[in-house]
């Protein structure tokens, strides 16, 4: 199951398809109710790239890391809390509202070895420690890092083309006055 999850999550998909496939496959493999791939923005805020809750994908959501297990993961690396996650992180109102019990997560690290996001799965029941879970999640997080970098490069390239196109329009208008 670990190899299948790894394969299905990382091979053949890019962009939003990758993010959506990865959270779906994590939920299925780990038998969790929720999974999140999020990008770190503004220092301590996670903007969700893809989140699956009870089989439904959500893309437009953000949350503050303060008092969350995701903060623990971004600061200290891979975290596995099989049970009592709400007791361990009582400030995390989202976990309390979701009636979460177990949590597993790892930071998404960029090529400069800096955290740029989070990959996690959350369960309403006690989490089982699946074989090779840390390795599989960290490989998926590495692919997520590459996808985040690719998205940033595409956005920068689009912005550069927009500036070039605007410059050409200004020159055209100026020459035709």
Coordinates of C-alpha atoms in Angstrom, one line a residue:
X1 CA 0.0 0.0 0.0
X2 CA 2.9 2.4 0.8
X3 CA 4.5 1.9 -2.6
X4 CA 1.1 2.3 -4.4
X5 CA 0.4 5.5 -2.5
X6 CA 3.8 6.8 -3.4
X7 CA 3.4 5.9 -7.0
X8 CA -0.2 7.2 -7.3
X9 CA 0.7 10.5 -5.5
X10 CA 3.9 11.4 -7.4
X11 CA 3.9 9.9 -10.9
X12 CA 2.1 11.5 -13.8
X13 CA 0.5 14.5 -12.2
X14 CA 1.6 18.1 -11.8
X15 CA 0.1 21.2 -10.3
X16 CA -3.4 21.0 -8.7
X17 CA -3.8 17.4 -10.0
X18 CA -0.7 16.4 -8.0
X19 CA -1.9 18.2 -4.8
X20 CA -5.4 16.7 -5.1
X21 CA -4.1 13.2 -5.8
X22 CA -1.6 13.3 -3.0
X23 CA -4.2 14.2 -0.3
X24 CA -6.7 11.7 -1.7
X25 CA -4.1 8.9 -1.7
X26 CA -2.8 9.8 1.8
X27 CA -6.4 9.7 3.2
X28 CA -7.0 6.3 1.6
X29 CA -3.6 4.8 2.6
X30 CA -3.6 6.0 6.2
X31 CA -7.3 5.7 6.6
X32 CA -7.6 9.3 7.8
X33 CA -10.5 11.7 7.5
X34 CA -8.4 14.7 6.4
X35 CA -5.2 15.5 4.6
X36 CA -3.6 18.8 3.8
X37 CA -0.9 20.2 1.5
X38 CA -0.3 23.8 2.3
X39 CA 2.1 26.5 1.5
X40 CA 3.7 28.7 4.2
X41 CA 3.0 32.4 3.6
X42 CA 3.5 35.5 5.7
X43 CA 5.7 33.7 8.2
X44 CA 3.2 31.7 10.2
X45 CA 0.2 31.2 7.9
X46 CA -0.6 28.1 5.9
X47 CA -2.5 28.6 2.6
X48 CA -4.1 25.3 1.6
X49 CA -3.1 24.2 -1.9
X50 CA -5.3 21.1 -1.5
X51 CA -7.2 19.7 1.5
X52 CA -9.5 16.7 1.6
X53 CA -12.1 16.5 4.3
X54 CA -14.4 13.5 4.3
X55 CA -13.7 12.8 0.6
X56 CA -14.3 16.5 -0.5
X57 CA -11.5 18.7 -1.9
X58 CA -11.1 22.2 -0.6
X59 CA -8.6 24.7 -2.0
X60 CA -9.5 28.0 -0.5
X61 CA -8.6 27.9 3.1
X62 CA -5.8 29.3 5.4
X63 CA -4.9 29.0 9.0
X64 CA -2.4 30.4 11.5
X65 CA 0.3 27.9 12.7
X66 CA 0.4 29.2 16.2
X67 CA -0.5 26.4 18.7
X68 CA -0.9 23.7 16.0
X69 CA 0.9 20.4 15.4
X70 CA 1.7 21.8 11.9
X71 CA 3.8 24.5 13.6
X72 CA 5.6 21.7 15.5
X73 CA 6.2 19.9 12.2
X74 CA 7.5 23.0 10.4
X75 CA 9.9 23.8 13.2
X76 CA 11.1 20.3 14.2
X77 CA 10.4 17.9 11.3
X78 CA 8.2 14.8 11.0
X79 CA 5.6 14.4 13.7
X80 CA 3.4 11.5 14.6
X81 CA 0.7 11.7 17.3
X82 CA -1.4 8.6 17.1
X83 CA -4.0 9.9 19.6
X84 CA -5.0 12.8 21.9
X85 CA -4.1 15.5 19.4
X86 CA -6.7 17.9 20.8
X87 CA -5.4 17.4 24.3
X88 CA -1.8 18.0 23.1
X89 CA -2.8 21.1 21.1
X90 CA -5.8 22.7 22.8
X91 CA -5.3 26.1 21.1
X92 CA -5.9 24.5 17.7
X93 CA -9.6 25.2 17.4
X94 CA -9.8 23.6 13.9
X95 CA -8.7 20.3 15.3
X96 CA -11.2 20.6 18.2
X97 CA -14.0 21.4 15.7
X98 CA -13.0 18.5 13.5
X99 CA -13.0 16.2 16.6
X100 CA -9.5 15.1 15.6
X101 CA -7.7 12.2 17.4
X102 CA -4.5 11.5 15.5
X103 CA -2.1 13.6 13.4
X104 CA 0.9 12.8 11.2
X105 CA 2.8 15.6 9.4
X106 CA 6.0 16.7 7.9
X107 CA 7.3 20.0 6.6
X108 CA 7.7 20.7 3.0
X109 CA 11.3 21.8 2.6
X110 CA 12.7 23.9 -0.3
X111 CA 16.1 23.5 -2.0
X112 CA 17.6 25.9 0.6
X113 CA 16.5 23.5 3.4
X114 CA 13.8 26.0 4.6
X115 CA 10.2 25.1 5.4
X116 CA 7.8 26.3 2.7
X117 CA 4.8 24.3 3.6
X118 CA 3.2 21.4 5.4
X119 CA 1.9 17.9 4.5
X120 CA -0.3 16.3 7.1
X121 CA -3.1 13.8 7.6
X122 CA -5.6 13.9 10.5
X123 CA -7.9 11.3 11.8
X124 CA -11.0 11.2 14.1
X125 CA -9.7 7.8 15.4
X126 CA -6.4 6.6 16.7
X127 CA -3.9 6.6 13.9
X128 CA -2.1 3.4 13.0
X129 CA 1.6 3.6 12.3
X130 CA 1.7 2.3 8.7
X131 CA 5.0 0.7 7.5
X132 CA 7.4 3.2 5.9
X133 CA 5.0 6.0 6.7
X134 CA 7.8 8.6 7.4
X135 CA 9.7 7.8 4.2
X136 CA 6.6 7.8 2.0
X137 CA 5.3 11.1 3.5
X138 CA 8.7 12.7 3.1
X139 CA 9.0 11.7 -0.5
X140 CA 5.6 13.1 -1.3
X141 CA 6.6 16.3 0.6
X142 CA 9.7 16.5 -1.6
X143 CA 7.5 16.3 -4.7
X144 CA 5.2 19.0 -3.2
X145 CA 8.2 21.2 -2.7
X146 CA 9.1 20.8 -6.4
X147 CA 5.5 21.6 -7.4
X148 CA 5.5 24.7 -5.2
X149 CA 8.8 25.9 -6.8
X150 CA 7.4 25.2 -10.2
X151 CA 4.2 27.2 -9.5
X152 CA 6.4 30.1 -8.2
X153 CA 8.5 30.0 -11.4
X154 CA 5.4 29.9 -13.6
X155 CA 3.9 32.9 -11.7
X156 CA 7.2 34.9 -12.1
X157 CA 7.4 34.0 -15.8
X158 CA 3.7 35.1 -16.3
X159 CA 4.4 38.4 -14.5
X160 CA 7.5 39.0 -16.7
X161 CA 5.5 38.3 -19.8
X162 CA 2.7 40.7 -18.6
X163 CA 5.3 43.4 -18.1
X164 CA 6.8 42.8 -21.6
X165 CA 3.3 42.8 -23.2
X166 CA 2.5 46.1 -21.3
X167 CA 5.8 47.6 -22.5
X168 CA 5.0 46.7 -26.1
X169 CA 1.5 48.2 -25.8
X170 CA 3.0 51.5 -24.4
X171 CA 5.5 51.6 -27.2
X172 CA 2.8 50.9 -29.8
X173 CA 0.6 53.6 -28.4
X174 CA 3.5 56.1 -28.2
X175 CA 4.5 55.5 -31.8
X176 CA 1.0 55.8 -33.1
X177 CA 0.3 59.2 -31.4

